[in-house]
N, CA, C and O atoms as a DFTB+ gen file, in Angstrom:
780 C
 N C O
     1  1       0.999      -1.245       0.226
     2  2       0.162      -0.077       0.056
     3  2       0.965       1.260       0.055
     4  3       1.659       1.637       1.000
     5  1       0.785       1.947      -1.143
     6  2       1.534       3.125      -1.325
     7  2       0.887       4.347       0.188
     8  3      -0.260       4.613       0.546
     9  1       2.159       4.782       0.685
    10  2       1.702       5.790       1.836
    11  2       1.161       6.999       1.084
    12  3       1.657       7.374       0.022
    13  1      -0.104       7.730       1.803
    14  2      -0.885       8.712       1.241
    15  2      -0.518      10.186       2.211
    16  3      -0.256      10.245       3.413
    17  1      -0.599      11.153       1.334
    18  2      -0.820      12.506       1.901
    19  2      -1.910      13.071       1.814
    20  3      -2.562      13.106       0.771
    21  1      -2.359      13.737       3.202
    22  2      -3.346      14.532       3.082
    23  2      -3.349      15.829       3.888
    24  3      -2.965      15.916       5.054
    25  1      -3.854      16.890       3.089
    26  2      -3.479      18.413       3.653
    27  2      -4.984      18.745       4.037
    28  3      -5.857      18.636       3.175
    29  1      -5.270      19.123       5.245
    30  2      -6.630      19.695       5.652
    31  2      -6.707      21.118       5.893
    32  3      -5.931      21.591       6.724
    33  1      -7.482      21.834       5.324
    34  2      -7.984      23.168       5.314
    35  2      -9.231      23.275       5.931
    36  3     -10.024      22.343       5.791
    37  1      -9.642      24.587       6.815
    38  2     -11.137      24.528       7.231
    39  2     -10.757      25.657       8.350
    40  3      -9.809      25.669       9.136
    41  1     -11.909      26.688       8.143
    42  2     -12.128      27.834       9.286
    43  2     -12.001      27.377      10.559
    44  3     -12.104      26.180      10.823
    45  1     -11.744      28.381      11.536
    46  2     -11.345      28.048      13.117
    47  2     -12.762      27.560      13.054
    48  3     -13.666      28.070      12.392
    49  1     -12.858      26.259      14.011
    50  2     -14.395      25.916      14.177
    51  2     -14.847      24.846      13.322
    52  3     -15.862      24.218      13.622
    53  1     -14.060      24.535      12.091
    54  2     -14.812      23.816      10.976
    55  2     -14.578      22.174      11.762
    56  3     -14.955      21.171      11.155
    57  1     -14.011      22.077      12.963
    58  2     -13.867      20.616      13.141
    59  2     -12.830      19.865      12.698
    60  3     -12.926      18.638      12.676
    61  1     -11.669      20.534      12.277
    62  2     -10.618      19.978      11.313
    63  2      -9.831      18.934      12.391
    64  3      -9.512      17.846      11.910
    65  1      -9.535      19.150      13.640
    66  2      -8.839      18.561      14.529
    67  2      -9.371      17.466      14.490
    68  3      -8.637      16.514      14.226
    69  1     -10.746      17.226      14.724
    70  2     -11.323      16.081      14.998
    71  2     -11.828      15.321      13.730
    72  3     -12.608      14.380      13.872
    73  1     -11.461      15.655      12.668
    74  2     -11.589      15.224      11.482
    75  2     -10.176      14.405      10.993
    76  3     -10.261      13.338      10.385
    77  1      -9.186      14.878      11.247
    78  2      -7.431      14.453      11.318
    79  2      -7.573      13.420      11.887
    80  3      -7.298      12.374      11.299
    81  1      -8.137      13.411      13.456
    82  2      -8.014      12.266      14.293
    83  2      -8.683      11.090      13.528
    84  3      -8.088      10.055      13.230
    85  1     -10.307      11.427      13.172
    86  2     -10.860      10.290      12.692
    87  2     -10.301       9.491      11.606
    88  3     -10.344       8.269      11.468
    89  1      -9.747      10.416      10.824
    90  2      -8.935       9.774       9.556
    91  2      -7.806       8.717       9.571
    92  3      -7.535       7.701       8.930
    93  1      -7.132       9.602      10.859
    94  2      -5.939       8.724      11.383
    95  2      -6.104       7.470      11.848
    96  3      -5.411       6.544      11.427
    97  1      -7.193       7.287      12.915
    98  2      -7.732       6.208      13.439
    99  2      -8.286       5.288      11.995
   100  3      -7.862       4.134      11.925
   101  1      -9.119       5.730      10.981
   102  2      -9.744       4.843       9.938
   103  2      -8.486       4.368       9.307
   104  3      -8.365       3.154       9.147
   105  1      -7.647       5.071       8.972
   106  2      -6.371       4.523       8.166
   107  2      -5.528       3.428       8.929
   108  3      -4.850       2.623       8.292
   109  1      -5.578       3.417      10.170
   110  2      -4.837       2.713      11.193
   111  2      -5.370       1.170      11.013
   112  3      -4.754       0.138      10.748
   113  1      -6.859       1.440      11.280
   114  2      -7.648       0.099      10.971
   115  2      -7.297      -0.261       9.419
   116  3      -6.522      -1.174       9.132
   117  1      -7.925       0.521       8.489
   118  2      -7.816       0.172       7.168
   119  2      -6.529      -0.870       6.769
   120  3      -6.575      -2.040       6.389
   121  1      -5.259       0.104       7.029
   122  2      -4.312      -0.623       6.252
   123  2      -3.115      -1.070       7.212
   124  3      -2.146      -1.730       6.839
   125  1      -3.362      -0.555       8.647
   126  2      -2.177      -0.337       9.593
   127  2      -1.143       0.049       9.284
   128  3      -0.110      -0.317       9.843
   129  1      -1.190       0.967       8.215
   130  2       0.150       1.887       8.713
   131  2       0.114       3.045       9.528
   132  3      -0.954       3.382      10.039
   133  1       1.143       3.688       9.710
   134  2       1.522       4.636      10.618
   135  2       1.337       5.898      10.084
   136  3       1.789       6.195       8.978
   137  1       0.597       6.805      10.900
   138  2       0.568       8.250      10.292
   139  2       1.021       9.088      10.793
   140  3       0.767       9.307      11.977
   141  1       1.836       9.844      10.099
   142  2       2.508      11.218      10.808
   143  2       1.733      12.293      10.909
   144  3       1.542      12.867       9.837
   145  1       1.172      12.800      11.940
   146  2       0.434      13.918      11.874
   147  2       1.323      15.350      12.262
   148  3       1.797      15.625      13.364
   149  1       1.399      16.224      10.917
   150  2       2.098      17.387      11.239
   151  2       1.284      18.499      11.575
   152  3       0.790      19.062      10.598
   153  1       1.041      18.915      12.557
   154  2       0.020      20.158      12.847
   155  2       1.294      21.066      13.559
   156  3       2.083      20.719      14.439
   157  1       1.194      22.164      12.939
   158  2       2.039      23.414      13.384
   159  2       1.466      23.823      14.670
   160  3       2.228      23.992      15.622
   161  1       0.032      24.022      14.816
   162  2      -0.509      24.057      16.321
   163  2       0.407      23.634      17.222
   164  3       1.060      24.432      17.895
   165  1       0.523      22.439      17.304
   166  2       1.264      21.398      18.007
   167  2       2.757      21.934      18.234
   168  3       3.366      22.160      19.280
   169  1       3.074      22.036      17.109
   170  2       4.435      22.518      17.008
   171  2       4.935      23.792      17.513
   172  3       6.095      24.024      17.852
   173  1       3.911      24.621      17.529
   174  2       4.205      26.111      17.998
   175  2       3.989      26.104      19.583
   176  3       4.689      26.783      20.334
   177  1       2.878      25.213      20.053
   178  2       2.773      24.905      21.016
   179  2       3.947      24.552      22.211
   180  3       4.101      25.000      23.347
   181  1       4.747      23.477      21.366
   182  2       5.873      22.954      22.071
   183  2       6.998      24.022      22.253
   184  3       7.701      24.148      23.256
   185  1       7.055      24.897      20.912
   186  2       8.016      26.067      20.972
   187  2       7.784      27.090      22.216
   188  3       8.619      27.475      23.035
   189  1       6.710      27.343      22.138
   190  2       6.184      28.412      23.348
   191  2       6.565      27.691      24.506
   192  3       7.503      28.240      25.084
   193  1       6.187      26.714      25.014
   194  2       6.409      26.032      25.991
   195  2       7.795      26.194      26.526
   196  3       8.128      26.335      27.703
   197  1       8.672      26.143      25.276
   198  2      10.208      25.995      25.532
   199  2      10.753      27.198      26.488
   200  3      11.681      26.995      27.271
   201  1      10.103      28.482      26.368
   202  2      10.377      29.758      27.026
   203  2      11.799      30.434      26.523
   204  3      12.365      31.365      27.096
   205  1      12.211      29.821      25.431
   206  2      12.902      30.467      24.762
   207  2      12.757      32.186      24.309
   208  3      11.672      32.759      24.405
   209  1      13.812      32.778      23.889
   210  2      13.798      34.169      23.129
   211  2      12.496      34.078      21.920
   212  3      11.516      34.821      21.877
   213  1      12.851      32.831      20.893
   214  2      11.923      32.735      20.106
   215  2      10.627      32.557      20.431
   216  3       9.719      32.987      19.720
   217  1      10.390      31.773      21.760
   218  2       9.031      31.425      22.210
   219  2       8.239      32.597      22.408
   220  3       7.063      32.782      22.093
   221  1       9.247      33.550      23.112
   222  2       8.342      34.931      23.349
   223  2       7.801      35.835      22.294
   224  3       6.762      36.494      22.260
   225  1       8.918      35.674      21.315
   226  2       8.325      36.431      20.237
   227  2       7.183      35.722      19.369
   228  3       6.523      36.415      18.595
   229  1       6.981      34.573      19.469
   230  2       5.697      33.821      18.853
   231  2       4.669      34.014      19.776
   232  3       3.541      33.987      19.286
   233  1       4.737      34.171      20.790
   234  2       3.791      34.552      22.132
   235  2       3.169      35.953      21.547
   236  3       1.953      36.043      21.720
   237  1       3.657      36.821      21.029
   238  2       3.612      38.020      20.505
   239  2       2.520      38.064      19.602
   240  3       1.537      38.772      19.819
   241  1       2.654      37.268      18.493
   242  2       2.018      36.966      17.369
   243  2       0.802      36.532      17.588
   244  3      -0.176      37.177      17.212
   245  1       0.701      35.289      18.278
   246  2      -0.198      34.431      18.869
   247  2      -1.536      35.362      19.446
   248  3      -2.725      35.235      19.156
   249  1      -0.911      36.290      20.323
   250  2      -1.823      37.144      21.246
   251  2      -2.143      38.122      20.561
   252  3      -2.993      38.850      21.074
   253  1      -1.633      38.502      19.238
   254  2      -2.460      39.532      18.503
   255  2      -3.219      38.708      17.687
   256  3      -4.001      39.429      17.067
   257  1      -3.351      37.640      17.415
   258  2      -4.344      36.868      16.500
   259  2      -3.777      36.864      14.987
   260  3      -4.449      36.830      13.956
   261  1      -2.519      36.904      15.100
   262  2      -1.743      37.166      13.431
   263  2      -0.827      35.571      13.405
   264  3      -0.254      34.881      14.249
   265  1      -1.055      35.502      12.114
   266  2      -0.263      34.234      11.467
   267  2       1.277      34.622      11.900
   268  3       1.663      35.778      11.730
   269  1       2.083      33.696      12.424
   270  2       3.158      33.767      12.630
   271  2       4.112      33.741      11.085
   272  3       3.943      32.960      10.148
   273  1       5.038      34.752      11.182
   274  2       5.928      34.559       9.671
   275  2       6.317      33.371       9.248
   276  3       6.962      32.547       9.896
   277  1       5.884      33.265       8.042
   278  2       6.072      32.359       7.253
   279  2       7.471      31.516       7.319
   280  3       7.352      30.294       7.218
   281  1       8.696      32.017       7.468
   282  2      10.070      31.134       7.611
   283  2       9.870      30.470       8.636
   284  3      10.143      29.274       8.533
   285  1       9.375      30.922       9.883
   286  2       9.219      30.373      11.263
   287  2       8.363      29.166      11.323
   288  3       8.595      28.154      11.986
   289  1       7.215      29.419      10.451
   290  2       6.052      28.397      10.356
   291  2       6.733      27.159       9.325
   292  3       6.590      25.942       9.443
   293  1       7.425      27.829       8.407
   294  2       8.140      26.744       7.546
   295  2       9.342      25.754       8.582
   296  3       9.518      24.543       8.445
   297  1       9.807      26.336       9.244
   298  2      10.830      25.610       9.881
   299  2      10.395      24.863      10.766
   300  3      10.853      23.735      10.947
   301  1       9.254      25.472      11.597
   302  2       8.567      24.196      12.595
   303  2       7.963      23.030      12.054
   304  3       7.815      21.950      12.627
   305  1       7.514      23.449      10.504
   306  2       6.610      22.396       9.682
   307  2       7.718      21.162       9.341
   308  3       7.582      19.950       9.508
   309  1       8.848      21.911       8.809
   310  2       9.879      21.063       8.199
   311  2      10.437      19.862       9.272
   312  3      10.676      18.670       9.081
   313  1      10.532      20.694      10.450
   314  2      11.130      20.237      11.455
   315  2      10.239      18.587      11.966
   316  3      10.709      17.487      12.255
   317  1       9.207      18.948      11.913
   318  2       8.170      17.580      12.009
   319  2       8.331      16.501      11.115
   320  3       8.208      15.317      11.426
   321  1       8.658      17.017       9.798
   322  2       8.658      16.007       8.793
   323  2      10.035      15.270       8.915
   324  3      10.143      14.044       8.890
   325  1      11.197      16.250       9.065
   326  2      12.564      15.517       9.666
   327  2      12.505      14.443      10.499
   328  3      12.907      13.301      10.273
   329  1      11.820      15.006      11.772
   330  2      12.145      14.004      12.818
   331  2      11.142      12.908      12.647
   332  3      11.508      11.824      13.100
   333  1      10.001      12.948      12.114
   334  2       9.054      11.981      11.816
   335  2       8.781      11.149      10.625
   336  3       8.234      10.049      10.696
   337  1       9.115      11.617       9.705
   338  2       8.155      10.958       8.163
   339  2       9.576       9.957       7.923
   340  3      10.774      10.177       8.101
   341  1       8.860       8.845       7.464
   342  2       9.560       7.961       6.972
   343  2       8.894       7.541       5.371
   344  3       7.863       8.009       4.889
   345  1       9.691       6.665       4.824
   346  2       8.865       6.401       3.200
   347  2       7.552       5.697       3.093
   348  3       6.688       5.866       2.232
   349  1       7.542       4.637       4.413
   350  2       6.130       4.006       4.295
   351  2       5.138       4.687       5.289
   352  3       4.178       4.032       5.698
   353  1       5.315       5.873       5.663
   354  2       4.375       6.383       6.539
   355  2       3.172       7.738       5.806
   356  3       3.489       8.684       5.085
   357  1       1.976       7.416       6.249
   358  2       0.849       8.197       5.847
   359  2       1.342       9.855       6.584
   360  3       1.942      10.105       7.629
   361  1       0.801      10.723       5.554
   362  2       1.163      11.888       6.086
   363  2      -0.062      12.982       6.059
   364  3      -0.442      13.477       4.998
   365  1      -0.705      13.348       7.469
   366  2      -1.507      14.312       7.197
   367  2      -0.973      15.766       8.091
   368  3      -0.562      15.743       9.252
   369  1      -1.098      16.975       7.237
   370  2      -0.800      17.887       7.644
   371  2      -2.197      18.873       8.285
   372  3      -3.304      18.613       7.814
   373  1      -2.111      19.713       9.093
   374  2      -2.937      20.547       9.574
   375  2      -2.540      21.944       9.923
   376  3      -1.672      21.991      10.795
   377  1      -2.861      22.832       9.569
   378  2      -2.101      24.357       9.751
   379  2      -1.245      24.823       8.884
   380  3      -0.774      25.960       8.907
   381  1      -0.965      23.816       7.944
   382  2       0.112      24.420       6.699
   383  2      -0.373      23.332       5.666
   384  3      -0.824      22.189       5.749
   385  1      -0.045      24.287       4.572
   386  2       0.560      25.589       4.383
   387  2      -0.770      26.403       4.567
   388  3      -1.897      25.994       4.289
   389  1      -0.353      27.945       5.220
   390  2      -1.382      28.655       5.459
   391  2      -1.350      30.267       4.706
   392  3      -2.099      31.222       4.911
   393  1      -0.362      30.155       3.920
   394  2       0.227      31.379       3.076
   395  2       0.593      30.722       1.485
   396  3       1.055      29.603       1.259
   397  1       0.304      31.573       0.683
   398  2       0.758      31.174      -0.832
   399  2       2.318      30.906      -0.792
   400  3       2.711      29.963      -1.478
   401  1       3.118      31.522      -0.170
   402  2       4.624      31.197      -0.379
   403  2       4.810      29.839       0.364
   404  3       5.452      28.921      -0.146
   405  1       4.154      29.738       1.733
   406  2       4.195      28.795       2.186
   407  2       3.627      27.237       1.521
   408  3       3.806      26.125       2.018
   409  1       2.951      27.556       0.338
   410  2       2.202      26.368      -0.360
   411  2       3.264      26.167      -1.389
   412  3       3.477      25.044      -1.846
   413  1       4.065      27.417      -1.840
   414  2       5.232      26.962      -2.671
   415  2       6.434      26.076      -1.892
   416  3       7.067      25.259      -2.561
   417  1       6.627      26.193      -0.963
   418  2       7.698      25.527      -0.392
   419  2       7.171      24.217       0.024
   420  3       7.871      23.208      -0.050
   421  1       5.871      24.197       0.490
   422  2       5.247      22.838       0.717
   423  2       5.554      21.950      -0.339
   424  3       5.985      20.808      -0.182
   425  1       5.258      22.651      -1.703
   426  2       5.267      21.711      -2.776
   427  2       6.798      21.343      -3.423
   428  3       6.985      20.532      -4.331
   429  1       7.791      22.097      -2.769
   430  2       8.986      21.687      -2.928
   431  2       9.352      20.358      -1.932
   432  3      10.032      19.384      -2.255
   433  1       8.742      20.596      -0.717
   434  2       9.154      19.602       0.340
   435  2       8.458      18.174       0.061
   436  3       8.924      17.147       0.553
   437  1       7.525      18.176      -0.606
   438  2       6.703      17.015      -1.157
   439  2       7.277      16.346      -2.318
   440  3       7.370      15.124      -2.438
   441  1       7.635      17.170      -3.119
   442  2       8.938      16.554      -4.278
   443  2      10.116      16.088      -3.401
   444  3      10.433      14.914      -3.591
   445  1      10.799      16.735      -2.518
   446  2      11.817      16.339      -1.808
   447  2      11.577      14.815      -1.184
   448  3      12.349      13.857      -1.198
   449  1      10.195      14.931      -0.614
   450  2      10.105      13.536       0.340
   451  2       9.333      12.645      -0.416
   452  3       8.527      11.869       0.097
   453  1       9.627      12.756      -2.028
   454  2       8.944      11.982      -2.932
   455  2       7.287      11.579      -2.710
   456  3       6.867      10.423      -2.751
   457  1       6.525      12.679      -2.489
   458  2       5.084      12.407      -2.227
   459  2       4.340      12.812      -3.386
   460  3       4.484      13.982      -3.740
   461  1       3.477      11.979      -4.127
   462  2       2.973      12.213      -5.258
   463  2       1.414      11.915      -4.808
   464  3       1.170      11.441      -3.698
   465  1       0.459      12.207      -5.685
   466  2      -1.064      12.361      -5.537
   467  2      -1.421      12.830      -4.073
   468  3      -1.952      11.991      -3.345
   469  1      -1.197      13.992      -3.615
   470  2      -1.869      14.630      -2.369
   471  2      -3.028      15.017      -2.597
   472  3      -3.379      15.399      -3.713
   473  1      -3.951      14.970      -1.369
   474  2      -5.073      14.864      -1.393
   475  2      -5.588      15.849      -0.305
   476  3      -5.558      15.553       0.890
   477  1      -6.130      17.207      -0.842
   478  2      -6.343      18.375      -0.154
   479  2      -7.949      18.255       0.487
   480  3      -8.796      18.157      -0.401
   481  1      -8.483      18.249       1.888
   482  2      -9.570      18.222       1.997
   483  2      -9.860      19.381       2.851
   484  3      -9.425      19.582       3.985
   485  1     -10.649      20.115       2.161
   486  2     -11.204      21.575       2.770
   487  2     -12.760      21.116       3.208
   488  3     -13.643      20.471       2.644
   489  1     -12.664      21.631       4.210
   490  2     -14.083      21.259       5.275
   491  2     -14.514      22.992       5.141
   492  3     -13.839      23.918       5.591
   493  1     -15.658      23.095       4.488
   494  2     -16.339      24.329       4.124
   495  2     -17.244      24.774       5.530
   496  3     -17.978      23.973       6.109
   497  1     -17.085      25.929       5.880
   498  2     -18.025      26.205       6.875
   499  2     -18.516      27.766       6.702
   500  3     -17.730      28.429       6.026
   501  1     -19.506      28.376       7.117
   502  2     -19.927      29.709       6.907
   503  2     -19.302      30.274       7.811
   504  3     -18.849      29.584       8.724
   505  1     -19.129      31.551       7.800
   506  2     -18.605      32.275       8.903
   507  2     -19.590      32.479       9.961
   508  3     -19.216      32.543      11.132
   509  1     -20.809      32.585       9.643
   510  2     -22.214      32.517      10.753
   511  2     -22.014      31.205      11.596
   512  3     -21.847      31.219      12.815
   513  1     -22.047      30.111      10.850
   514  2     -21.649      28.630      12.103
   515  2     -20.469      28.767      12.563
   516  3     -20.261      28.464      13.738
   517  1     -19.453      29.241      11.766
   518  2     -18.186      29.336      12.647
   519  2     -17.830      29.893      13.968
   520  3     -17.139      29.510      14.911
   521  1     -18.856      31.385      13.586
   522  2     -18.699      32.301      14.947
   523  2     -19.695      31.283      15.891
   524  3     -19.365      31.132      17.067
   525  1     -20.664      30.726      15.486
   526  2     -21.640      30.289      16.762
   527  2     -20.862      29.124      17.257
   528  3     -20.874      28.919      18.471
   529  1     -20.201      28.352      16.495
   530  2     -19.292      27.249      17.304
   531  2     -18.301      27.819      17.876
   532  3     -18.033      27.285      18.953
   533  1     -17.563      28.790      17.567
   534  2     -16.495      29.265      18.402
   535  2     -16.662      30.017      19.647
   536  3     -15.828      30.119      20.546
   537  1     -18.012      30.610      19.590
   538  2     -18.296      31.480      20.721
   539  2     -18.660      30.311      21.866
   540  3     -18.465      30.432      23.076
   541  1     -19.166      29.292      21.270
   542  2     -19.641      27.956      22.275
   543  2     -18.356      27.360      23.224
   544  3     -18.332      26.947      24.384
   545  1     -17.438      27.489      22.319
   546  2     -16.133      26.929      22.822
   547  2     -15.749      27.710      23.910
   548  3     -15.530      27.196      25.007
   549  1     -15.646      28.943      23.698
   550  2     -15.269      29.761      24.871
   551  2     -13.861      30.128      25.189
   552  3     -13.598      30.826      26.168
   553  1     -13.077      29.732      24.490
   554  2     -11.697      29.814      24.415
   555  2     -11.455      31.229      24.608
   556  3     -12.180      32.000      23.980
   557  1     -10.529      31.721      25.397
   558  2     -10.381      33.319      25.770
   559  2      -9.868      34.249      24.587
   560  3      -9.695      35.452      24.778
   561  1      -9.615      33.605      23.271
   562  2      -9.355      34.550      22.070
   563  2     -10.592      34.304      20.957
   564  3     -10.518      34.692      19.791
   565  1     -11.582      33.690      21.448
   566  2     -12.495      33.679      20.489
   567  2     -13.617      34.787      20.835
   568  3     -14.755      34.468      21.178
   569  1     -13.283      35.807      20.740
   570  2     -14.457      37.102      20.980
   571  2     -14.618      37.220      19.417
   572  3     -14.003      36.650      18.516
   573  1     -15.799      38.281      19.379
   574  2     -16.338      38.521      18.000
   575  2     -15.440      39.362      17.415
   576  3     -15.416      39.359      16.185
   577  1     -14.605      40.170      18.078
   578  2     -13.380      41.076      17.359
   579  2     -12.174      40.071      16.969
   580  3     -11.527      40.177      15.927
   581  1     -12.007      39.287      17.751
   582  2     -10.753      38.103      17.465
   583  2     -11.160      37.207      16.395
   584  3     -10.344      36.900      15.526
   585  1     -12.472      36.714      16.379
   586  2     -12.667      35.736      15.157
   587  2     -12.950      36.367      13.913
   588  3     -12.851      35.717      12.872
   589  1     -13.332      37.702      13.906
   590  2     -13.421      38.565      12.491
   591  2     -12.023      38.629      12.181
   592  3     -11.722      38.129      11.098
   593  1     -11.147      39.094      12.826
   594  2      -9.555      39.281      12.251
   595  2      -9.031      37.700      11.801
   596  3      -8.341      37.492      10.803
   597  1      -9.433      36.796      12.603
   598  2      -9.101      35.351      12.064
   599  2      -9.779      34.897      10.636
   600  3      -9.182      34.216       9.802
   601  1     -11.043      35.356      10.498
   602  2     -11.798      35.027       9.403
   603  2     -11.277      36.083       8.130
   604  3     -11.213      35.736       6.951
   605  1     -10.964      37.289       8.595
   606  2     -10.175      37.799       7.329
   607  2      -8.755      37.334       7.051
   608  3      -8.277      37.480       5.926
   609  1      -8.015      36.734       8.121
   610  2      -6.399      36.299       7.611
   611  2      -7.109      34.833       6.827
   612  3      -6.624      34.604       5.719
   613  1      -8.152      33.888       7.287
   614  2      -8.410      33.053       6.685
   615  2      -8.638      33.106       4.981
   616  3      -8.289      32.294       4.124
   617  1      -9.527      34.688       4.835
   618  2      -9.926      34.649       3.476
   619  2      -8.857      35.259       2.799
   620  3      -8.762      35.029       1.593
   621  1      -8.006      36.018       3.360
   622  2      -6.985      36.702       2.305
   623  2      -5.820      36.018       2.311
   624  3      -5.023      36.298       1.416
   625  1      -5.444      34.963       3.316
   626  2      -4.022      34.227       3.105
   627  2      -4.460      32.974       3.180
   628  3      -3.873      32.404       2.260
   629  1      -5.264      32.062       3.822
   630  2      -5.235      30.595       3.604
   631  2      -6.171      30.181       2.804
   632  3      -6.140      28.972       2.577
   633  1      -7.002      30.786       2.295
   634  2      -7.724      30.269       1.068
   635  2      -6.920      30.503      -0.371
   636  3      -7.032      29.701      -1.298
   637  1      -6.186      31.570      -0.436
   638  2      -5.450      31.529      -1.529
   639  2      -4.202      30.473      -1.505
   640  3      -3.661      30.031      -2.519
   641  1      -3.852      30.157      -0.185
   642  2      -2.741      29.388      -0.188
   643  2      -3.113      27.909      -0.696
   644  3      -2.268      27.220      -1.266
   645  1      -4.495      27.431      -0.446
   646  2      -5.318      26.201      -0.904
   647  2      -5.546      26.228      -2.378
   648  3      -5.442      25.242      -3.107
   649  1      -5.949      27.745      -2.858
   650  2      -6.148      27.807      -4.287
   651  2      -4.770      27.793      -5.144
   652  3      -4.909      27.563      -6.346
   653  1      -3.630      27.983      -4.725
   654  2      -2.554      27.443      -5.466
   655  2      -2.407      26.270      -5.915
   656  3      -1.634      26.064      -6.850
   657  1      -3.185      25.188      -5.284
   658  2      -2.616      23.784      -5.829
   659  2      -3.780      23.420      -6.902
   660  3      -3.672      22.385      -7.560
   661  1      -4.957      24.335      -7.080
   662  2      -5.989      24.362      -8.090
   663  2      -5.424      23.941      -9.409
   664  3      -4.773      24.809      -9.991
   665  1      -5.549      22.751     -10.007
   666  2      -5.199      22.273     -11.434
   667  2      -3.915      21.825     -11.341
   668  3      -3.391      21.531     -12.416
   669  1      -3.128      21.663     -10.149
   670  2      -1.869      21.333     -10.096
   671  2      -1.760      19.921     -10.361
   672  3      -2.689      19.206      -9.986
   673  1      -0.655      19.345     -11.018
   674  2      -0.652      17.807     -11.165
   675  2      -0.126      17.303      -9.630
   676  3       0.567      17.932      -8.830
   677  1      -0.654      16.064      -9.519
   678  2      -0.563      15.433      -8.275
   679  2      -1.218      15.790      -6.765
   680  3      -1.153      15.221      -5.675
   681  1      -1.935      17.114      -7.280
   682  2      -2.986      17.423      -5.981
   683  2      -4.383      17.627      -6.692
   684  3      -4.596      18.104      -7.807
   685  1      -5.278      17.144      -5.761
   686  2      -6.659      17.065      -5.934
   687  2      -7.536      17.798      -4.596
   688  3      -7.357      17.344      -3.466
   689  1      -8.317      18.750      -4.784
   690  2      -8.916      19.313      -3.691
   691  2     -10.436      18.741      -3.700
   692  3     -11.165      18.732      -4.691
   693  1     -10.804      18.224      -2.298
   694  2     -12.010      17.506      -1.960
   695  2     -12.670      18.600      -1.139
   696  3     -12.102      19.118      -0.178
   697  1     -14.031      18.973      -1.599
   698  2     -14.516      20.181      -0.751
   699  2     -15.610      19.294       0.078
   700  3     -16.243      18.377      -0.445
   701  1     -15.719      19.620       1.187
   702  2     -16.753      18.512       2.123
   703  2     -17.482      19.795       2.744
   704  3     -16.918      20.873       2.930
   705  1     -18.727      19.536       3.016
   706  2     -19.689      20.430       3.823
   707  2     -19.248      20.181       5.300
   708  3     -19.322      19.092       5.869
   709  1     -18.837      21.195       5.773
   710  2     -18.741      21.025       7.487
   711  2     -19.788      21.507       8.269
   712  3     -19.563      21.863       9.426
   713  1     -20.987      21.567       7.748
   714  2     -22.007      21.825       8.718
   715  2     -22.977      21.177       9.017
   716  3     -24.134      21.528       9.247
   717  1     -22.143      19.482       9.016
   718  2     -22.999      18.428       9.435
   719  2     -22.496      17.846      10.825
   720  3     -21.777      18.348      11.689
   721  1     -23.006      16.848      10.754
   722  2     -22.518      15.942      12.043
   723  2     -21.135      15.457      12.261
   724  3     -20.665      14.764      11.359
   725  1     -20.529      15.659      13.121
   726  2     -18.761      14.854      12.965
   727  2     -19.030      13.692      12.155
   728  3     -18.183      13.458      11.293
   729  1     -19.863      13.033      12.221
   730  2     -19.749      11.305      11.777
   731  2     -19.953      11.585      10.054
   732  3     -19.298      11.181       9.093
   733  1     -21.247      12.522      10.157
   734  2     -21.582      12.926       8.587
   735  2     -20.377      13.313       7.798
   736  3     -20.108      12.781       6.721
   737  1     -19.592      14.328       8.399
   738  2     -18.263      14.923       7.535
   739  2     -17.450      14.011       7.602
   740  3     -16.921      13.795       6.512
   741  1     -16.970      13.104       8.744
   742  2     -15.991      12.083       8.405
   743  2     -16.524      11.021       7.085
   744  3     -15.861      10.797       6.072
   745  1     -17.590      10.576       7.330
   746  2     -18.350       9.567       6.134
   747  2     -18.094      10.200       4.762
   748  3     -17.706       9.444       3.871
   749  1     -18.279      11.604       4.469
   750  2     -18.062      12.305       2.951
   751  2     -16.578      12.378       2.819
   752  3     -16.009      12.226       1.738
   753  1     -15.918      12.633       4.030
   754  2     -14.344      12.700       3.605
   755  2     -14.171      10.895       2.850
   756  3     -13.730      10.713       1.715
   757  1     -14.569       9.899       3.666
   758  2     -14.249       8.674       3.430
   759  2     -14.409       8.534       1.844
   760  3     -13.529       8.225       1.040
   761  1     -15.795       8.848       1.583
   762  2     -16.628       8.836       0.333
   763  2     -15.577       9.571      -0.596
   764  3     -15.073       9.076      -1.604
   765  1     -15.386      10.557      -0.200
   766  2     -14.746      11.210      -1.330
   767  2     -12.949      10.836      -1.543
   768  3     -12.228      11.100      -2.505
   769  1     -12.702      10.314      -0.578
   770  2     -11.345       9.569      -1.013
   771  2     -11.291       8.245      -1.513
   772  3     -10.291       7.547      -1.685
   773  1     -12.783       7.914      -1.783
   774  2     -12.767       6.262      -2.182
   775  2     -12.076       5.341      -1.709
   776  3     -11.518       4.442      -2.339
   777  1     -12.082       5.583      -0.203
   778  2     -11.726       4.422       0.402
   779  2     -12.859       3.204       0.428
   780  3     -12.595       2.127       0.963
């Protein structure tokens, strides 16, 4: 079984993290292959908890609700791949790429790691529904203003980074309706991927 590569895109509140976990579990049962989870969120949390000078600077970005500069995000992401990826493992990425320049670098990384047929899973969610879900979550940064800022970052940076892969050889984008139950979203992903 060829190892597979999946890239998740979705608004804050789209349930991306949950779907990543469900897909990881599904793949483990299906073919017993190990999956590397490359989530920049986790990478940054580890970095922040290190208490280093870089950690303090990253914290400033996070507190302002801004995307961390590309070079640092690239470094955190590639570090996860260097430490964990091997030829026979599946790869699921979450939170990367998030800007068009990152998408270009991601493409280079995939060539380097000999990854073809990359499946992009876009969990689509309206801003209204995302706002509702995020306010229910009650995280400290989930205020109306904070969310508006994140939605704008998403529209202006993250969507273009996904669209970079439109009509590219070796890349397929699957759009999934994220306004359904967790189970239904998972089923739609499995169906779209032809498992």
